[in-house]
Short mmCIF file of C-alpha atoms in Angstrom, two decimals:
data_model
loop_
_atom_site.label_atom_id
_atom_site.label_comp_id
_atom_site.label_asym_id
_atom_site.label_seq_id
_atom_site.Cartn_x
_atom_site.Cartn_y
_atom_site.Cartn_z
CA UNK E 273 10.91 -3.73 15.42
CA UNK E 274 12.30 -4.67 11.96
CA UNK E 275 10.35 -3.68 9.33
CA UNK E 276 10.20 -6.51 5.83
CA UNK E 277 11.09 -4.98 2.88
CA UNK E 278 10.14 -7.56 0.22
CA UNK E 279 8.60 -5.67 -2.32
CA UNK E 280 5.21 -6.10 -4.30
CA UNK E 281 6.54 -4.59 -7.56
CA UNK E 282 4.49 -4.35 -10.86
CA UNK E 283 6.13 -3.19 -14.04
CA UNK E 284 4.37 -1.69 -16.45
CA UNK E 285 5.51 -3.43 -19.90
CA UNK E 286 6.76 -0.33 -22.08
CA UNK E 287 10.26 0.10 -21.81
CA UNK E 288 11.06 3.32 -19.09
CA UNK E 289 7.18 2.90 -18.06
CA UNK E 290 6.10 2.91 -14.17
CA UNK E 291 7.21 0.97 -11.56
CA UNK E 292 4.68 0.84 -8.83
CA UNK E 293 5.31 -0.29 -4.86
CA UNK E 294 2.80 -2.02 -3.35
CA UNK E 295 2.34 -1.87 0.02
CA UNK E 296 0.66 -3.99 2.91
CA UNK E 297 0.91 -5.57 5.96
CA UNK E 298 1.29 -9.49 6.63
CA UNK E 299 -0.02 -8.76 10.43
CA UNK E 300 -4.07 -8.01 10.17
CA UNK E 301 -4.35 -6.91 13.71
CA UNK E 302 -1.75 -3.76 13.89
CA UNK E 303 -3.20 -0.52 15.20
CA UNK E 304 -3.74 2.05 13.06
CA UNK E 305 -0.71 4.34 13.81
CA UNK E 306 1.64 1.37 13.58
CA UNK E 307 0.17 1.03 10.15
CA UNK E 308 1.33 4.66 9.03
CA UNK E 309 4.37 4.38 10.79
CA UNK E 310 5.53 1.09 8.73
CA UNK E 311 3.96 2.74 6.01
CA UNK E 312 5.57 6.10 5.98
CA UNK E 313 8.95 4.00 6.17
CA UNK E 314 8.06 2.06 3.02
CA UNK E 315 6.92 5.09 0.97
CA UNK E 316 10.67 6.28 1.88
CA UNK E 317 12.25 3.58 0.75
CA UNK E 318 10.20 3.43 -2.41
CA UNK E 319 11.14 7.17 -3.24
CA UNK E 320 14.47 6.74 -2.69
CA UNK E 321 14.53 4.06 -5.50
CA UNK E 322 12.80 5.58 -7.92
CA UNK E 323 9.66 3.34 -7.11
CA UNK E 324 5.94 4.38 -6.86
CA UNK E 325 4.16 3.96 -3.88
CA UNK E 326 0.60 2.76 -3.31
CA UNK E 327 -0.86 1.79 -0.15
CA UNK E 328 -3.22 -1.73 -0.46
CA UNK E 329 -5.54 -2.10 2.77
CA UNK E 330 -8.09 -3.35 0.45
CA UNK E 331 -6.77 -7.15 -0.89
CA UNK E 332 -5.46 -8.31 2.34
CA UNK E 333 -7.30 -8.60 5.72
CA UNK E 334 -6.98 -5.72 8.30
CA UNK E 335 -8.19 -4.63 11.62
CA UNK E 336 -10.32 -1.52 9.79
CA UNK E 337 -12.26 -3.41 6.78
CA UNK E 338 -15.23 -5.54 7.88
CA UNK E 339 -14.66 -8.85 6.16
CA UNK E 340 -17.29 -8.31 3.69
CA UNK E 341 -15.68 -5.27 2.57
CA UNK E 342 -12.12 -7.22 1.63
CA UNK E 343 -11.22 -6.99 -2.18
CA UNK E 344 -13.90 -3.79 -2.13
CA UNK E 345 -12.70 -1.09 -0.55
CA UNK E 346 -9.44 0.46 0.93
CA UNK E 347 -9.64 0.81 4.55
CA UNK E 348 -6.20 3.50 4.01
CA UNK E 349 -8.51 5.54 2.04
CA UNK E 350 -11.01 6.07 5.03
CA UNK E 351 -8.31 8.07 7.33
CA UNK E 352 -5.75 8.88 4.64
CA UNK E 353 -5.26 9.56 1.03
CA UNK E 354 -2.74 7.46 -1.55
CA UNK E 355 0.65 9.37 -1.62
CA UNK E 356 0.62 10.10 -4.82
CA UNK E 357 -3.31 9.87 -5.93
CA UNK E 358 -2.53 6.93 -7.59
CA UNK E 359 -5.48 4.06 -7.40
CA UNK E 360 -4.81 0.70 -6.81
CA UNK E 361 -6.72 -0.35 -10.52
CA UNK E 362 -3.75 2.02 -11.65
CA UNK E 363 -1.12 0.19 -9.75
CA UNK E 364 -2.22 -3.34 -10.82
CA UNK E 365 -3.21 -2.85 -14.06
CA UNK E 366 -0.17 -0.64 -15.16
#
């Protein structure tokens, strides 16, 4: 399996501010263990450059949010918490 790093990366526009990592899956229809698997990999990669992560299961479509739901809620957030507590309104709006 090879795993796509392309970052999602917003800046936040002070000088030295936050860099969040936004991650998702292109692939809707992944169980839910693959999901923390590719996701576990990707909060690694963000730590180890200084990056923070933040998990986004609610702006793209997935297997565990009814369609309805999309742009709503964070299907991540009903089995797991973010890795760091930090929202997604944090992520994109920093």
């Amino acid at each position: 399996m090879k795993i796509n790093w392309a970052p999602h990366w917003l800046r936040q526009n002070a000088p030295g501010g936050k860099t969040y990592y936004i991650i998702r899956r292109a692939d809707p229809m992944v169980g839910l263990f693959s999901n923390y698997i590719v996701f576990a990999g990707h909060i690694r990669f963000a730590l180890a450059n200084g990056l923070l992560p933040v998990i986004d299961m609610r702006n793209f479509p997935n297997a565990y949010l009814e369609p309805k739901l999309l742009g709503k809620e964070n299907a991540w957030e009903y089995y797991f918490r973010q890795p760091f507590d930090i929202s997604l309104e944090e992520a994109y709006n920093g």
